mmCIF file of C-alpha atoms and ligand atoms in Angstrom:
data_model
loop_
_atom_site.group_PDB
_atom_site.id
_atom_site.type_symbol
_atom_site.label_atom_id
_atom_site.label_comp_id
_atom_site.label_asym_id
_atom_site.label_seq_id
_atom_site.Cartn_x
_atom_site.Cartn_y
_atom_site.Cartn_z
ATOM 1 C CA UNK D 1 98.583 106.382 78.356
ATOM 2 C CA UNK D 2 97.714 104.286 81.375
ATOM 3 C CA UNK D 3 97.186 106.542 84.993
ATOM 4 C CA UNK D 4 99.284 104.141 87.365
ATOM 5 C CA UNK D 5 97.924 106.576 90.069
ATOM 6 C CA UNK D 6 94.485 105.990 89.221
ATOM 7 C CA UNK D 7 95.016 102.139 89.401
ATOM 8 C CA UNK D 8 96.722 102.748 92.897
ATOM 9 C CA UNK D 9 93.934 105.233 94.193
ATOM 10 C CA UNK D 10 91.365 102.804 93.181
ATOM 11 C CA UNK D 11 92.664 99.645 95.007
ATOM 12 C CA UNK D 12 93.273 101.807 98.039
ATOM 13 C CA UNK D 13 89.452 102.867 98.037
ATOM 14 C CA UNK D 14 88.530 99.152 97.544
ATOM 15 C CA UNK D 15 86.656 100.111 94.436
ATOM 16 C CA UNK D 16 86.542 96.542 92.669
ATOM 17 C CA UNK D 17 84.589 97.209 89.799
ATOM 18 C CA UNK D 18 86.317 100.187 88.720
ATOM 19 C CA UNK D 19 89.652 98.615 89.260
ATOM 20 C CA UNK D 20 88.758 95.797 86.756
ATOM 21 C CA UNK D 21 87.455 98.400 84.311
ATOM 22 C CA UNK D 22 90.678 100.315 84.765
ATOM 23 C CA UNK D 23 93.072 97.180 84.311
ATOM 24 C CA UNK D 24 91.071 96.059 81.131
ATOM 25 C CA UNK D 25 91.190 99.653 79.627
ATOM 26 C CA UNK D 26 95.175 99.547 80.345
ATOM 27 C CA UNK D 27 95.442 96.265 78.615
ATOM 28 C CA UNK D 28 93.574 97.696 75.781
ATOM 29 C CA UNK D 29 95.567 100.643 75.532
ATOM 30 C CA UNK D 30 98.559 98.366 75.031
ATOM 31 C CA UNK D 31 99.986 98.658 78.580
ATOM 32 C CA UNK D 32 101.988 95.481 79.492
ATOM 33 C CA UNK D 33 100.812 93.296 82.056
ATOM 34 C CA UNK D 34 104.007 93.394 83.903
ATOM 35 C CA UNK D 35 103.825 97.177 83.954
ATOM 36 C CA UNK D 36 100.095 97.007 85.292
ATOM 37 C CA UNK D 37 100.968 94.375 87.990
ATOM 38 C CA UNK D 38 104.225 96.688 89.332
ATOM 39 C CA UNK D 39 103.346 100.022 88.614
ATOM 40 C CA UNK D 40 99.803 99.587 89.555
ATOM 41 C CA UNK D 41 98.927 96.837 91.750
ATOM 42 C CA UNK D 42 101.992 96.105 93.632
ATOM 43 C CA UNK D 43 102.395 99.782 94.242
ATOM 44 C CA UNK D 44 98.833 100.242 95.345
ATOM 45 C CA UNK D 45 99.430 97.323 98.097
ATOM 46 C CA UNK D 46 102.404 99.320 99.086
ATOM 47 C CA UNK D 47 100.337 102.446 99.995
ATOM 48 C CA UNK D 48 97.989 99.843 101.549
ATOM 49 C CA UNK D 49 100.907 98.874 103.537
ATOM 50 C CA UNK D 50 101.834 102.450 104.543
ATOM 51 C CA UNK D 51 98.264 103.142 105.623
ATOM 52 C CA UNK D 52 98.016 100.115 107.702
ATOM 53 C CA UNK D 53 101.260 101.191 109.581
ATOM 54 C CA UNK D 54 99.832 104.633 110.261
ATOM 55 C CA UNK D 55 96.500 102.855 111.363
ATOM 56 C CA UNK D 56 94.696 104.750 108.322
ATOM 57 C CA UNK D 57 93.639 101.349 107.254
ATOM 58 C CA UNK D 58 92.631 98.314 109.227
ATOM 59 C CA UNK D 59 92.758 94.474 109.043
ATOM 60 C CA UNK D 60 89.480 93.877 107.253
ATOM 61 C CA UNK D 61 89.966 96.599 104.713
ATOM 62 C CA UNK D 62 93.646 95.510 103.968
ATOM 63 C CA UNK D 63 92.155 91.958 103.562
ATOM 64 C CA UNK D 64 89.649 93.225 101.095
ATOM 65 C CA UNK D 65 92.449 95.132 99.157
ATOM 66 C CA UNK D 66 94.150 91.871 99.154
ATOM 67 C CA UNK D 67 91.083 89.924 97.640
ATOM 68 C CA UNK D 68 90.455 93.071 95.284
ATOM 69 C CA UNK D 69 93.851 92.723 93.876
ATOM 70 C CA UNK D 70 93.886 88.963 93.486
ATOM 71 C CA UNK D 71 90.659 89.551 91.154
ATOM 72 C CA UNK D 72 92.838 91.831 89.189
ATOM 73 C CA UNK D 73 95.982 89.752 88.973
ATOM 74 C CA UNK D 74 93.583 87.016 87.720
ATOM 75 C CA UNK D 75 92.987 89.087 84.630
ATOM 76 C CA UNK D 76 96.978 89.523 84.181
ATOM 77 C CA UNK D 77 97.677 85.927 84.866
ATOM 78 C CA UNK D 78 97.412 84.573 81.053
ATOM 79 C CA UNK D 79 99.647 87.717 79.893
ATOM 80 C CA UNK D 80 102.374 87.374 82.377
ATOM 81 C CA UNK D 81 104.188 84.316 81.139
ATOM 82 C CA UNK D 82 106.461 84.570 78.253
ATOM 83 C CA UNK D 83 109.409 82.263 79.166
ATOM 84 C CA UNK D 84 107.371 78.975 79.205
ATOM 85 C CA UNK D 85 109.500 75.914 78.079
ATOM 86 C CA UNK D 86 109.826 72.223 78.634
ATOM 87 C CA UNK D 87 109.488 71.017 82.299
ATOM 88 C CA UNK D 88 112.304 73.073 83.872
ATOM 89 C CA UNK D 89 112.286 71.494 87.446
ATOM 90 C CA UNK D 90 109.765 70.769 90.284
ATOM 91 C CA UNK D 91 109.279 73.379 93.042
ATOM 92 C CA UNK D 92 107.774 73.401 96.535
ATOM 93 C CA UNK D 93 106.876 76.710 97.735
ATOM 94 C CA UNK D 94 104.946 78.035 100.735
ATOM 95 C CA UNK D 95 104.975 80.812 103.374
ATOM 96 C CA UNK D 96 106.815 79.772 106.547
ATOM 97 C CA UNK D 97 105.103 78.945 109.813
ATOM 98 C CA UNK D 98 103.405 81.789 111.678
ATOM 99 C CA UNK D 99 103.090 83.872 108.751
ATOM 100 C CA UNK D 100 99.680 84.217 106.746
ATOM 101 C CA UNK D 101 100.606 86.651 103.843
ATOM 102 C CA UNK D 102 100.359 84.799 100.549
ATOM 103 C CA UNK D 103 99.787 87.505 97.547
ATOM 104 C CA UNK D 104 103.564 87.930 96.868
ATOM 105 C CA UNK D 105 103.929 83.895 97.366
ATOM 106 C CA UNK D 106 101.385 83.328 94.878
ATOM 107 C CA UNK D 107 102.665 85.732 92.487
ATOM 108 C CA UNK D 108 105.983 83.975 92.909
ATOM 109 C CA UNK D 109 104.416 80.544 92.151
ATOM 110 C CA UNK D 110 102.439 81.977 88.931
ATOM 111 C CA UNK D 111 105.581 83.490 87.434
ATOM 112 C CA UNK D 112 107.157 80.008 87.969
ATOM 113 C CA UNK D 113 104.498 78.098 86.765
ATOM 114 C CA UNK D 114 104.732 80.580 83.494
ATOM 115 C CA UNK D 115 108.423 79.739 83.308
ATOM 116 C CA UNK D 116 107.748 76.175 82.586
ATOM 117 C CA UNK D 117 108.518 75.212 86.389
ATOM 118 C CA UNK D 118 106.363 72.377 88.031
ATOM 119 C CA UNK D 119 104.823 74.159 91.117
ATOM 120 C CA UNK D 120 103.361 72.696 94.399
ATOM 121 C CA UNK D 121 102.038 75.639 96.407
ATOM 122 C CA UNK D 122 101.484 74.436 100.088
ATOM 123 C CA UNK D 123 99.969 77.649 100.937
ATOM 124 C CA UNK D 124 100.718 79.684 104.335
ATOM 125 C CA UNK D 125 101.804 78.818 108.063
ATOM 126 C CA UNK D 126 103.675 75.841 106.704
ATOM 127 C CA UNK D 127 105.784 74.119 109.158
ATOM 128 C CA UNK D 128 109.525 72.924 108.749
ATOM 129 C CA UNK D 129 108.330 69.115 108.925
ATOM 130 C CA UNK D 130 105.555 69.924 106.219
ATOM 131 C CA UNK D 131 108.026 71.347 103.983
ATOM 132 C CA UNK D 132 110.238 68.607 104.384
ATOM 133 C CA UNK D 133 107.516 65.848 103.662
ATOM 134 C CA UNK D 134 106.365 67.792 100.498
ATOM 135 C CA UNK D 135 110.099 67.687 99.386
ATOM 136 C CA UNK D 136 110.462 63.967 99.691
ATOM 137 C CA UNK D 137 106.727 63.293 98.025
ATOM 138 C CA UNK D 138 107.109 65.773 95.165
ATOM 139 C CA UNK D 139 110.606 64.864 94.645
ATOM 140 C CA UNK D 140 111.231 68.690 94.493
ATOM 141 C CA UNK D 141 114.392 70.092 93.021
ATOM 142 C CA UNK D 142 114.027 73.410 94.733
ATOM 143 C CA UNK D 143 112.313 74.534 98.105
ATOM 144 C CA UNK D 144 110.856 78.313 97.920
ATOM 145 C CA UNK D 145 110.269 79.882 101.257
ATOM 146 C CA UNK D 146 108.460 83.158 101.649
ATOM 147 C CA UNK D 147 108.215 85.438 104.556
ATOM 148 C CA UNK D 148 106.590 89.049 105.018
ATOM 149 C CA UNK D 149 107.160 89.440 108.881
ATOM 150 C CA UNK D 150 110.620 89.973 110.510
ATOM 151 C CA UNK D 151 109.253 87.973 113.247
ATOM 152 C CA UNK D 152 108.645 84.836 110.772
ATOM 153 C CA UNK D 153 112.077 85.297 109.036
ATOM 154 C CA UNK D 154 113.917 83.170 111.879
ATOM 155 C CA UNK D 155 111.445 80.131 110.822
ATOM 156 C CA UNK D 156 113.238 80.340 107.546
ATOM 157 C CA UNK D 157 116.533 79.258 109.224
ATOM 158 C CA UNK D 158 114.493 76.586 111.213
ATOM 159 C CA UNK D 159 113.145 75.237 108.072
ATOM 160 C CA UNK D 160 116.616 75.092 106.269
ATOM 161 C CA UNK D 161 118.122 73.397 109.497
ATOM 162 C CA UNK D 162 114.973 70.927 109.073
ATOM 163 C CA UNK D 163 115.843 70.149 105.479
ATOM 164 C CA UNK D 164 119.533 69.577 106.629
ATOM 165 C CA UNK D 165 118.641 67.462 109.656
ATOM 166 C CA UNK D 166 116.390 65.085 107.372
ATOM 167 C CA UNK D 167 119.481 64.613 105.070
ATOM 168 C CA UNK D 168 117.721 66.133 102.220
ATOM 169 C CA UNK D 169 120.036 69.024 101.692
ATOM 170 C CA UNK D 170 122.095 67.768 98.944
ATOM 171 C CA UNK D 171 119.112 66.923 96.720
ATOM 172 C CA UNK D 172 117.349 70.167 96.797
ATOM 173 C CA UNK D 173 118.143 74.015 96.319
ATOM 174 C CA UNK D 174 116.800 76.516 98.708
ATOM 175 C CA UNK D 175 115.192 80.019 97.363
ATOM 176 C CA UNK D 176 113.907 82.497 99.893
ATOM 177 C CA UNK D 177 112.264 85.916 99.387
ATOM 178 C CA UNK D 178 109.571 88.365 100.758
ATOM 179 C CA UNK D 179 109.983 92.114 101.560
ATOM 180 C CA UNK D 180 112.018 91.721 104.496
ATOM 181 C CA UNK D 181 114.253 89.266 103.422
ATOM 182 C CA UNK D 182 117.741 90.432 101.781
ATOM 183 C CA UNK D 183 120.645 88.373 100.075
ATOM 184 C CA UNK D 184 122.677 88.721 103.197
ATOM 185 C CA UNK D 185 120.050 86.946 105.289
ATOM 186 C CA UNK D 186 119.616 84.252 102.645
ATOM 187 C CA UNK D 187 123.404 83.684 102.829
ATOM 188 C CA UNK D 188 123.614 83.763 106.666
ATOM 189 C CA UNK D 189 120.757 80.986 106.820
ATOM 190 C CA UNK D 190 122.336 78.830 104.278
ATOM 191 C CA UNK D 191 119.910 79.397 101.375
ATOM 192 C CA UNK D 192 121.178 78.903 97.841
ATOM 193 C CA UNK D 193 118.975 81.834 96.612
ATOM 194 C CA UNK D 194 117.418 85.012 96.929
ATOM 195 C CA UNK D 195 115.041 87.077 94.830
ATOM 196 C CA UNK D 196 113.524 90.474 95.326
ATOM 197 C CA UNK D 197 110.428 90.082 92.956
ATOM 198 C CA UNK D 198 108.510 87.432 91.278
ATOM 199 C CA UNK D 199 109.903 87.905 87.988
ATOM 200 C CA UNK D 200 113.494 87.280 89.390
ATOM 201 C CA UNK D 201 112.344 84.548 91.301
ATOM 202 C CA UNK D 202 111.305 82.540 88.380
ATOM 203 C CA UNK D 203 114.552 83.262 86.407
ATOM 204 C CA UNK D 204 116.451 82.255 89.768
ATOM 205 C CA UNK D 205 114.404 79.309 90.311
ATOM 206 C CA UNK D 206 115.162 77.956 86.639
ATOM 207 C CA UNK D 207 118.889 78.611 87.054
ATOM 208 C CA UNK D 208 118.950 76.919 90.210
ATOM 209 C CA UNK D 209 117.220 73.793 88.908
ATOM 210 C CA UNK D 210 119.860 73.367 85.767
HETATM 211 CO CO1 B1M U 301 100.371 92.318 106.809
HETATM 212 N N1 B1M U 301 102.272 93.468 107.322
HETATM 213 N N2 B1M U 301 100.259 91.803 108.785
HETATM 214 N N3 B1M U 301 98.918 91.743 106.311
HETATM 215 N N4 B1M U 301 100.897 93.158 105.054
HETATM 216 C C1 B1M U 301 102.755 93.825 106.315
HETATM 217 C C2 B1M U 301 103.767 92.901 105.739
HETATM 218 C C3 B1M U 301 103.669 95.057 106.689
HETATM 219 C C4 B1M U 301 105.056 95.400 106.085
HETATM 220 C C5 B1M U 301 102.689 96.245 107.148
HETATM 221 C C6 B1M U 301 103.111 97.307 107.708
HETATM 222 O O1 B1M U 301 103.128 97.491 108.947
HETATM 223 N N5 B1M U 301 103.501 98.558 106.826
HETATM 224 C C7 B1M U 301 103.706 94.440 108.330
HETATM 225 C C8 B1M U 301 105.046 93.780 108.633
HETATM 226 C C9 B1M U 301 106.197 94.488 109.414
HETATM 227 C C10 B1M U 301 107.442 93.779 109.575
HETATM 228 O O2 B1M U 301 107.335 92.585 110.012
HETATM 229 N N6 B1M U 301 108.411 94.171 109.071
HETATM 230 C C11 B1M U 301 102.677 93.606 108.415
HETATM 231 C C12 B1M U 301 102.067 93.113 109.777
HETATM 232 C C13 B1M U 301 102.816 93.754 111.030
HETATM 233 C C14 B1M U 301 100.777 92.147 109.885
HETATM 234 C C15 B1M U 301 100.240 91.749 111.063
HETATM 235 C C16 B1M U 301 101.258 91.436 112.436
HETATM 236 C C17 B1M U 301 99.101 92.937 111.613
HETATM 237 C C18 B1M U 301 98.538 92.544 112.845
HETATM 238 O O3 B1M U 301 97.884 91.589 112.832
HETATM 239 N N7 B1M U 301 98.680 93.586 113.695
HETATM 240 C C19 B1M U 301 99.495 90.633 110.755
HETATM 241 C C20 B1M U 301 100.353 89.258 110.955
HETATM 242 C C21 B1M U 301 99.308 88.188 110.215
HETATM 243 C C22 B1M U 301 100.543 86.905 110.126
HETATM 244 O O4 B1M U 301 100.927 86.651 109.028
HETATM 245 N N8 B1M U 301 100.573 86.210 111.266
HETATM 246 C C23 B1M U 301 99.330 90.875 109.357
HETATM 247 C C24 B1M U 301 98.086 90.503 108.688
HETATM 248 C C25 B1M U 301 97.982 90.980 107.233
HETATM 249 C C26 B1M U 301 96.617 90.470 106.536
HETATM 250 C C27 B1M U 301 96.247 89.211 106.829
HETATM 251 C C28 B1M U 301 95.481 91.357 106.689
HETATM 252 C C29 B1M U 301 97.081 90.735 105.006
HETATM 253 C C30 B1M U 301 97.376 89.598 104.102
HETATM 254 C C31 B1M U 301 96.370 89.116 103.219
HETATM 255 C C32 B1M U 301 97.169 87.780 102.261
HETATM 256 O O5 B1M U 301 98.403 87.829 102.010
HETATM 257 N N9 B1M U 301 96.376 87.198 101.884
HETATM 258 C C33 B1M U 301 98.228 91.769 105.188
HETATM 259 C C34 B1M U 301 98.629 92.549 104.087
HETATM 260 C C35 B1M U 301 98.168 92.485 102.685
HETATM 261 C C36 B1M U 301 99.966 93.265 104.201
HETATM 262 C C37 B1M U 301 100.622 94.302 103.273
HETATM 263 C C38 B1M U 301 99.555 95.695 103.577
HETATM 264 C C39 B1M U 301 100.742 93.878 101.765
HETATM 265 C C40 B1M U 301 101.537 92.724 101.480
HETATM 266 C C41 B1M U 301 101.349 92.280 99.943
HETATM 267 O O6 B1M U 301 100.600 91.387 99.697
HETATM 268 N N10 B1M U 301 102.261 92.930 99.230
HETATM 269 C C42 B1M U 301 102.075 94.572 103.760
HETATM 270 C C43 B1M U 301 102.570 95.998 103.493
HETATM 271 C C44 B1M U 301 103.494 95.701 102.331
HETATM 272 O O7 B1M U 301 104.148 94.827 101.859
HETATM 273 N N11 B1M U 301 103.575 96.933 101.691
HETATM 274 C C45 B1M U 301 101.965 93.904 105.025
HETATM 275 C C46 B1M U 301 101.912 92.784 97.789
HETATM 276 C C47 B1M U 301 102.948 91.620 97.182
HETATM 277 C C48 B1M U 301 102.851 91.493 95.813
HETATM 278 O O8 B1M U 301 104.425 92.018 97.585
HETATM 279 O O9 B1M U 301 104.369 90.104 99.286
HETATM 280 O O10 B1M U 301 106.636 91.831 99.047
HETATM 281 P P1 B1M U 301 105.215 90.833 98.634
HETATM 282 O O11 B1M U 301 105.607 90.001 97.462
HETATM 283 C C49 B1M U 301 106.707 90.508 96.619
HETATM 284 C C50 B1M U 301 108.222 90.327 97.102
HETATM 285 O O12 B1M U 301 108.327 90.178 98.436
HETATM 286 C C51 B1M U 301 108.717 88.916 96.263
HETATM 287 O O13 B1M U 301 108.024 88.606 95.130
HETATM 288 C C52 B1M U 301 106.683 89.158 95.426
HETATM 289 C C53 B1M U 301 106.022 89.838 94.140
HETATM 290 O O14 B1M U 301 107.190 90.586 93.369
HETATM 291 N N12 B1M U 301 108.734 87.557 97.207
HETATM 292 C C54 B1M U 301 109.366 86.573 96.962
HETATM 293 C C55 B1M U 301 107.608 87.324 98.146
HETATM 294 N N13 B1M U 301 108.021 86.048 98.467
HETATM 295 C C56 B1M U 301 108.918 85.488 97.832
HETATM 296 C C57 B1M U 301 109.563 84.336 97.777
HETATM 297 C C58 B1M U 301 110.648 84.280 97.022
HETATM 298 C C59 B1M U 301 111.210 85.282 96.354
HETATM 299 C C60 B1M U 301 110.487 86.400 95.993
HETATM 300 O O15 B1M U 301 111.715 83.021 96.770
HETATM 301 C C61 B1M U 301 110.984 81.869 97.320
#
């Protein structure tokens, strides 16, 4: 049976080689990629976050943990999609201006691709005007905004407002998410959808694209 605590501790101790070994061993033992991601890697990043808050870990170490996690996610990536189908819609996704967090947003993008959506991932620190241009250029059905900081959540509202001001609101659905974001906040800023994690974001986006 997979010891998720060992995966968590290995990620927190930044032991890249051992983490890759553990992820491969867990897969060989029949543990699902989704469980390894949720109960091992994401849980490990939560511990990293707590340590960051308590000043037991600092930015360079947190960045390293993020890089190591991304390497482990690469192994899981081909195994995570179980819902692929015909092209289900076009998504433009990015992390809002002022916010550099991209691990969760990239997981959301990956799950959406696996679910058959065409995904244009703009990256991090994306200004409202850049989202607006991308909606037009890519003929997007859904705009997906991610924010991890309470201080950048207002930028989601500014982005929604920019979509409205540019006359695009009727042709694009908007979904928001990220650790501090709630359904109530999504409703408050006039978004169409909210999802707490990557799996439900992919399902929600497919539903919104119908
Ligand atoms: Co930052 N950081 N960080 N950080 N960081 C947090 C978010 C924090 C909670 C840590 C803490 O203090 N406990 C805190 C925010 C506090 C707050 O605002 N409430 C924080 C802070 C304060 C900061 C800085 C200000 C620190 C500083 O400089 N003093 C700074 C800000 C920089 C900036 O953005 N301008 C900063 C910097 C960084 C790093 C660059 C070092 C690094 C980011 C590296 C990277 O992303 N490439 C980093 C990291 C790694 C974290 C933590 C530790 C981990 C985030 C993460 O990747 N989680 C984080 C603590 C934590 O979250 N536990 C923290 C794993 C990821 C899979 O989860 O991103 O939540 P998450 O995504 C989930 C869901 O939220 C959801 O699905 C994902 C998968 O299930 N989801 C969506 C995400 N987007 C979605 C969109 C959707 C739907 C669902 O629809 C569109």
